[in-house]
Amino acid sequence: MSNVEQRLEKILDHVKRHNQGEHEFHQAVKEVIETLGPVLRKHPEYAEQKIIERICEPERQIIFRVPWMDDNGEVQINRGFRVGFNSALGPYKGGLRFHPSVYLGIIKFLGFEQTFKNALSGMPIGGAKGGADFDPKGKSDSEVMRFCQSYMTELYRHIGEMTDVPAGDIGVGAREIGYLFGQYKRITNRYESGVLTGKSPQWGGALVRREATGYGAIFFAQEMLRVRGESLEGKTCIVSGSGNVAIYAIEKLQQLGARVVACSDSGGVIYDKRGLDLDSIKRIKEVERKRISEYHQIHPEAEYYAEGVIWNIPCDFAFPCATQNEISEASARKLLENGCIGVSEGANMPVTPKGVKLFLDAGIAYGPGKAANAGGVATSALEMQQNASRDTWSFEYTEDRLQKIMANIHANCFETAAEYDSPGNYVVGANIVGFKRVAEAMLAFGLI
Ligand code: NDP
Ligand code: 2IT
């Protein structure tokens, strides 16, 4: 092992020992560190100044009690988080996740990924993540409101348009952002639009933000196929999840002439060989907030597999848009056996390390989340621009900006992968572009 490799190994050991039990965080750090050897060899100053060691330690971590009262008058207590990972390139920026599986290790993996993703997006934003172990499933609207108000009653003192700008993630959409913003406005006595993104376009939100992550993952897939002389038209696709990212990934795929045959939620998988009826999915998920199994009631000819694995369904292109580690090694192998030629990640870290290795070894078009799902946060940065200038842009103009941003991210990853002797490897490309941007800013600022 060379000196550089030994050094990287030591850093990873340190991260594991000092963040015990945080498996998802270890996984995210390992995946980045493994690609940085060639960068350290070209830039010894990064090693001298311990840039990687510093980047792996969040700048600040806030953990707080969130007490709220349910509809039966019973007191409930959840744990809230906000981790400001890195602010070298701009105010902390990243979503909030409300899901019962949330603990510090999940928030830190997401904040770590966000730092590189945001740098890669080319926008002036640092990296952060937050959330709570609150389960929105089965909660009434007023319970969600009371939870959001209590959560913001602590969070407000840590955020601000120049400090930290949260947005949505799993379990946090326009409804939750509305309740959070309302409470922030009351407590601070300021109409500070730029403190949160993903707002409704009726009161300060950007058009296209709702669609941006899903659309962006498709634009990224389009670029990966374009350099291979292919397109999405006529391709059979599957999209996991049926939340915000999945729905708009499906919408853009259908607009581009692909046939999307399957989607899912944590209860099961819908397989509709004729192509999914997206209007029904939007009604079930966005309006009625019900389970995807309802689709089967409307379309009995479609198949529903309770607790099924979506990755067993044959496809040309797969879009994981639900959650971390949803594609196991076995699922990755199944996708390849079925002839899948590409994977573009709408979700964060949806493929296990062994699955990623199979995709890279097979040489398929594999777009890691840091690159492929950066359209969401990039459009959040466009929302911040509109809020700062008290302006609103049209849907067409904003979508065009998003498409150019995704093409630019793709080009940067593609060229950097080639420069570092890994042609076509977007994992290497994305990690190195993102890391170098953060590293250069940190060097410029002195010891921070
Ligand atoms: P939503 O809450 O809108 O939807 C999440 C979807 O994934 C639901 O269908 C949900 O099913 C399913 N899901 C969530 N957790 C699990 C789980 N543990 N097991 C099985 N299924 C699960 O979230 P988003 O669409 O916003 O987020 C999806 C992914 O995209 C996440 O990885 C997120 O980090 C990532 N992302 C989101 C961005 C955004 O702008 N929103 C930006 C970039 C990335 P069920 O309802 O049954 O739980
Ligand atoms: O993972 C992500 O990039 C997000 N959840 C979006 C973050 C944001 O600030 O828009």
PDB file of C-alpha atoms and ligand atoms in Angstrom, residues 93-95 114 117 129 167-169 197 209 348 373 376-377 380, ligand 2:
ATOM      1  CA  LYS A  93     -28.119  23.906   2.490  1.00  0.00           C
ATOM      2  CA  GLY A  94     -29.949  20.606   2.524  1.00  0.00           C
ATOM      3  CA  GLY A  95     -33.248  18.958   3.269  1.00  0.00           C
ATOM      4  CA  GLN A 114     -24.933  16.985   0.311  1.00  0.00           C
ATOM      5  CA  LYS A 117     -23.467  17.352  -4.341  1.00  0.00           C
ATOM      6  CA  LYS A 129     -29.102  17.915   6.548  1.00  0.00           C
ATOM      7  CA  ALA A 167     -35.804  22.207   2.402  1.00  0.00           C
ATOM      8  CA  GLY A 168     -37.696  18.917   1.985  1.00  0.00           C
ATOM      9  CA  ASP A 169     -36.618  15.283   1.838  1.00  0.00           C
ATOM     10  CA  THR A 197     -36.865  26.322  -0.107  1.00  0.00           C
ATOM     11  CA  ARG A 209     -38.672  23.030  -7.521  1.00  0.00           C
ATOM     12  CA  ASN A 348     -29.407   9.325  -1.936  1.00  0.00           C
ATOM     13  CA  ASN A 373     -30.209  13.997  -8.045  1.00  0.00           C
ATOM     14  CA  GLY A 376     -33.384  19.342  -6.596  1.00  0.00           C
ATOM     15  CA  VAL A 377     -30.928  21.305  -4.530  1.00  0.00           C
ATOM     16  CA  SER A 380     -33.484  25.275  -4.423  1.00  0.00           C
TER      17      SER A 380
HETATM   18  O1  2IT B   2     -31.007  15.418  -0.875  1.00  0.00           O
HETATM   19  C1  2IT B   2     -31.260  16.537  -1.356  1.00  0.00           C
HETATM   20  O2  2IT B   2     -30.525  17.072  -2.186  1.00  0.00           O
HETATM   21  C2  2IT B   2     -32.498  17.206  -0.927  1.00  0.00           C
HETATM   22  N1  2IT B   2     -33.265  16.635  -0.160  1.00  0.00           N
HETATM   23  C3  2IT B   2     -32.810  18.594  -1.414  1.00  0.00           C
HETATM   24  C4  2IT B   2     -32.092  19.628  -0.584  1.00  0.00           C
HETATM   25  C5  2IT B   2     -32.474  21.053  -0.866  1.00  0.00           C
HETATM   26  O3  2IT B   2     -31.986  21.899  -0.108  1.00  0.00           O
HETATM   27  O4  2IT B   2     -33.218  21.348  -1.798  1.00  0.00           O
END
